[in-house]
PDB file of C-alpha atoms in Angstrom:
ATOM      1  CA  MET A   1      93.232 110.934  97.254  1.00 82.00           C
ATOM      2  CA  ASN A   2      96.376 112.697  96.164  1.00 93.00           C
ATOM      3  CA  PRO A   3      97.836 110.541  93.348  1.00 93.00           C
ATOM      4  CA  ALA A   4     101.406 111.594  94.121  1.00 96.00           C
ATOM      5  CA  VAL A   5     101.032 110.432  97.728  1.00 96.00           C
ATOM      6  CA  VAL A   6      99.545 107.107  96.606  1.00 96.00           C
ATOM      7  CA  LEU A   7     102.494 106.685  94.226  1.00 97.00           C
ATOM      8  CA  ALA A   8     104.936 107.466  97.046  1.00 97.00           C
ATOM      9  CA  GLY A   9     103.214 104.891  99.249  1.00 96.00           C
ATOM     10  CA  ARG A  10     103.423 102.267  96.496  1.00 97.00           C
ATOM     11  CA  ILE A  11     107.115 102.998  95.980  1.00 97.00           C
ATOM     12  CA  LEU A  12     107.856 102.705  99.691  1.00 96.00           C
ATOM     13  CA  LEU A  13     105.872  99.483 100.117  1.00 96.00           C
ATOM     14  CA  SER A  14     107.455  97.925  97.044  1.00 98.00           C
ATOM     15  CA  LEU A  15     111.104  98.619  97.896  1.00 97.00           C
ATOM     16  CA  LEU A  16     111.307  96.071 100.712  1.00 96.00           C
ATOM     17  CA  PHE A  17     109.708  93.338  98.612  1.00 98.00           C
ATOM     18  CA  ILE A  18     111.791  93.960  95.487  1.00 98.00           C
ATOM     19  CA  TYR A  19     114.993  94.026  97.537  1.00 98.00           C
ATOM     20  CA  ALA A  20     114.143  90.958  99.647  1.00 97.00           C
ATOM     21  CA  GLY A  21     112.865  88.979  96.674  1.00 98.00           C
ATOM     22  CA  PHE A  22     115.965  89.748  94.623  1.00 98.00           C
ATOM     23  CA  GLY A  23     118.128  88.617  97.525  1.00 97.00           C
ATOM     24  CA  LYS A  24     116.243  85.349  97.864  1.00 97.00           C
ATOM     25  CA  LEU A  25     116.396  84.659  94.131  1.00 98.00           C
ATOM     26  CA  SER A  26     120.100  85.548  94.005  1.00 98.00           C
ATOM     27  CA  ASP A  27     120.965  83.215  96.889  1.00 97.00           C
ATOM     28  CA  ALA A  28     118.268  80.562  96.807  1.00 97.00           C
ATOM     29  CA  ALA A  29     120.517  78.005  98.516  1.00 97.00           C
ATOM     30  CA  GLY A  30     121.200  80.360 101.427  1.00 96.00           C
ATOM     31  CA  THR A  31     117.520  81.218 101.630  1.00 96.00           C
ATOM     32  CA  ALA A  32     116.599  77.523 101.656  1.00 96.00           C
ATOM     33  CA  THR A  33     119.059  76.955 104.515  1.00 95.00           C
ATOM     34  CA  TYR A  34     117.534  79.830 106.481  1.00 92.00           C
ATOM     35  CA  PHE A  35     114.033  78.507 105.788  1.00 92.00           C
ATOM     36  CA  ALA A  36     115.037  75.048 107.023  1.00 93.00           C
ATOM     37  CA  ASN A  37     116.439  76.582 110.217  1.00 90.00           C
ATOM     38  CA  VAL A  38     113.160  78.350 110.990  1.00 86.00           C
ATOM     39  CA  GLY A  39     110.987  75.389 110.006  1.00 86.00           C
ATOM     40  CA  VAL A  40     109.710  76.469 106.590  1.00 89.00           C
ATOM     41  CA  PRO A  41     109.225  73.375 104.425  1.00 89.00           C
ATOM     42  CA  GLY A  42     109.987  73.155 100.728  1.00 93.00           C
ATOM     43  CA  GLY A  43     113.722  73.665 100.484  1.00 92.00           C
ATOM     44  CA  ILE A  44     115.058  75.396  97.413  1.00 97.00           C
ATOM     45  CA  ALA A  45     111.655  75.372  95.697  1.00 97.00           C
ATOM     46  CA  ALA A  46     110.186  77.387  98.571  1.00 96.00           C
ATOM     47  CA  ALA A  47     113.086  79.841  98.301  1.00 97.00           C
ATOM     48  CA  TYR A  48     112.363  80.410  94.614  1.00 98.00           C
ATOM     49  CA  VAL A  49     108.595  80.661  95.108  1.00 97.00           C
ATOM     50  CA  VAL A  50     108.893  83.125  97.991  1.00 97.00           C
ATOM     51  CA  GLY A  51     111.606  85.100  96.202  1.00 98.00           C
ATOM     52  CA  ALA A  52     109.519  85.328  93.040  1.00 98.00           C
ATOM     53  CA  LEU A  53     106.404  86.327  94.976  1.00 98.00           C
ATOM     54  CA  GLU A  54     108.272  89.083  96.779  1.00 98.00           C
ATOM     55  CA  PHE A  55     110.207  90.330  93.755  1.00 98.00           C
ATOM     56  CA  PHE A  56     107.442  90.256  91.146  1.00 98.00           C
ATOM     57  CA  GLY A  57     104.768  91.262  93.669  1.00 98.00           C
ATOM     58  CA  GLY A  58     106.922  94.232  94.637  1.00 98.00           C
ATOM     59  CA  LEU A  59     107.373  95.180  90.980  1.00 98.00           C
ATOM     60  CA  ALA A  60     103.614  94.940  90.421  1.00 98.00           C
ATOM     61  CA  ILE A  61     102.969  97.255  93.381  1.00 98.00           C
ATOM     62  CA  LEU A  62     105.666  99.653  92.164  1.00 98.00           C
ATOM     63  CA  LEU A  63     104.141  99.831  88.678  1.00 98.00           C
ATOM     64  CA  GLY A  64     100.561  99.779  89.906  1.00 98.00           C
ATOM     65  CA  PHE A  65      99.740  96.612  87.963  1.00 98.00           C
ATOM     66  CA  GLN A  66      96.817  94.509  89.265  1.00 97.00           C
ATOM     67  CA  THR A  67      97.365  96.449  92.457  1.00 98.00           C
ATOM     68  CA  ARG A  68      94.281  95.470  94.412  1.00 98.00           C
ATOM     69  CA  ILE A  69      94.829  91.735  93.883  1.00 98.00           C
ATOM     70  CA  VAL A  70      98.582  91.877  94.490  1.00 98.00           C
ATOM     71  CA  ALA A  71      98.149  94.033  97.604  1.00 98.00           C
ATOM     72  CA  TYR A  72      95.762  91.505  99.156  1.00 98.00           C
ATOM     73  CA  VAL A  73      98.032  88.584  98.213  1.00 98.00           C
ATOM     74  CA  LEU A  74     101.051  90.314  99.738  1.00 98.00           C
ATOM     75  CA  ALA A  75      99.030  91.196 102.850  1.00 98.00           C
ATOM     76  CA  VAL A  76      98.249  87.503 103.413  1.00 98.00           C
ATOM     77  CA  PHE A  77     101.830  86.537 102.563  1.00 97.00           C
ATOM     78  CA  THR A  78     103.176  89.093 105.036  1.00 97.00           C
ATOM     79  CA  LEU A  79     100.907  87.732 107.762  1.00 95.00           C
ATOM     80  CA  GLY A  80     102.410  84.315 107.066  1.00 93.00           C
ATOM     81  CA  THR A  81     105.925  85.664 107.438  1.00 92.00           C
ATOM     82  CA  ILE A  82     105.109  86.754 110.977  1.00 91.00           C
ATOM     83  CA  TYR A  83     104.531  83.130 111.920  1.00 88.00           C
ATOM     84  CA  PHE A  84     107.157  81.443 109.757  1.00 84.00           C
ATOM     85  CA  GLY A  85     109.941  84.016 109.676  1.00 81.00           C
ATOM     86  CA  HIS A  86     109.583  86.278 112.686  1.00 80.00           C
ATOM     87  CA  TYR A  87     107.887  84.166 115.357  1.00 80.00           C
ATOM     88  CA  GLY A  88     108.989  85.437 118.760  1.00 84.00           C
ATOM     89  CA  ASP A  89     110.460  88.693 117.408  1.00 90.00           C
ATOM     90  CA  MET A  90     107.905  91.271 118.490  1.00 93.00           C
ATOM     91  CA  GLN A  91     109.532  94.200 116.679  1.00 95.00           C
ATOM     92  CA  ALA A  92     109.697  92.368 113.341  1.00 92.00           C
ATOM     93  CA  SER A  93     106.161  91.058 113.830  1.00 93.00           C
ATOM     94  CA  LEU A  94     104.784  94.534 114.474  1.00 95.00           C
ATOM     95  CA  LYS A  95     106.703  95.904 111.482  1.00 95.00           C
ATOM     96  CA  ASN A  96     105.070  93.235 109.323  1.00 95.00           C
ATOM     97  CA  LEU A  97     101.630  93.988 110.751  1.00 95.00           C
ATOM     98  CA  THR A  98     102.184  97.610 109.774  1.00 96.00           C
ATOM     99  CA  ILE A  99     103.060  96.513 106.237  1.00 97.00           C
ATOM    100  CA  VAL A 100      99.879  94.400 106.164  1.00 97.00           C
ATOM    101  CA  GLY A 101      97.935  97.546 107.080  1.00 97.00           C
ATOM    102  CA  GLY A 102      99.527  99.415 104.192  1.00 97.00           C
ATOM    103  CA  PHE A 103      98.633  96.647 101.763  1.00 98.00           C
ATOM    104  CA  LEU A 104      95.045  96.503 103.024  1.00 98.00           C
ATOM    105  CA  ILE A 105      94.673 100.235 102.454  1.00 97.00           C
ATOM    106  CA  LEU A 106      96.273  99.941  99.016  1.00 97.00           C
ATOM    107  CA  GLY A 107      94.053  96.989  98.160  1.00 97.00           C
ATOM    108  CA  THR A 108      90.983  99.001  99.099  1.00 97.00           C
ATOM    109  CA  ALA A 109      92.004 102.347  97.589  1.00 95.00           C
ATOM    110  CA  GLY A 110      93.707 101.034  94.464  1.00 96.00           C
ATOM    111  CA  ALA A 111      96.878 102.171  92.734  1.00 96.00           C
ATOM    112  CA  GLY A 112      95.896 105.751  92.011  1.00 96.00           C
ATOM    113  CA  ALA A 113      96.233 107.818  88.868  1.00 96.00           C
ATOM    114  CA  TYR A 114      99.936 107.177  88.267  1.00 96.00           C
ATOM    115  CA  SER A 115      99.743 103.464  87.565  1.00 97.00           C
ATOM    116  CA  VAL A 116      99.405 100.806  84.909  1.00 96.00           C
ATOM    117  CA  ASP A 117      95.956 100.062  86.322  1.00 96.00           C
ATOM    118  CA  ALA A 118      94.795 103.645  85.687  1.00 94.00           C
ATOM    119  CA  ARG A 119      96.300 103.691  82.180  1.00 93.00           C
ATOM    120  CA  SER A 120      94.577 100.419  81.250  1.00 91.00           C
ATOM    121  CA  ARG A 121      91.211 101.792  82.420  1.00 83.00           C
ATOM    122  CA  ARG A 122      91.669 104.857  80.177  1.00 77.00           C
ATOM    123  CA  ALA A 123      92.622 102.785  77.125  1.00 61.00           C
TER     124      ALA A 123
END
């Protein structure tokens, strides 16, 4: 695989999660209100947990750190968001399924040569 293309894919997959996670962490009360409106339990704690998962998971994908594990975790998480966050919205659900596909490929292929994972294997 072309390592530059794998890096580009990681960057593109990570942007949405870093941005969304930062937003949730920056406005946890607003996120908790939204979650309550769509039936997600847990209140403010859920907002912080989801925000942290998105933000730090996105950073891990961006850096290529523990990529296979994080990609599979975010794939499962993204499947959950279809039910909890986008139920009934076919376009958003399909977008999320596409993201799941990207994470499954990344989880199988790994982070590529330009990553923390590759550097730690060489050390």
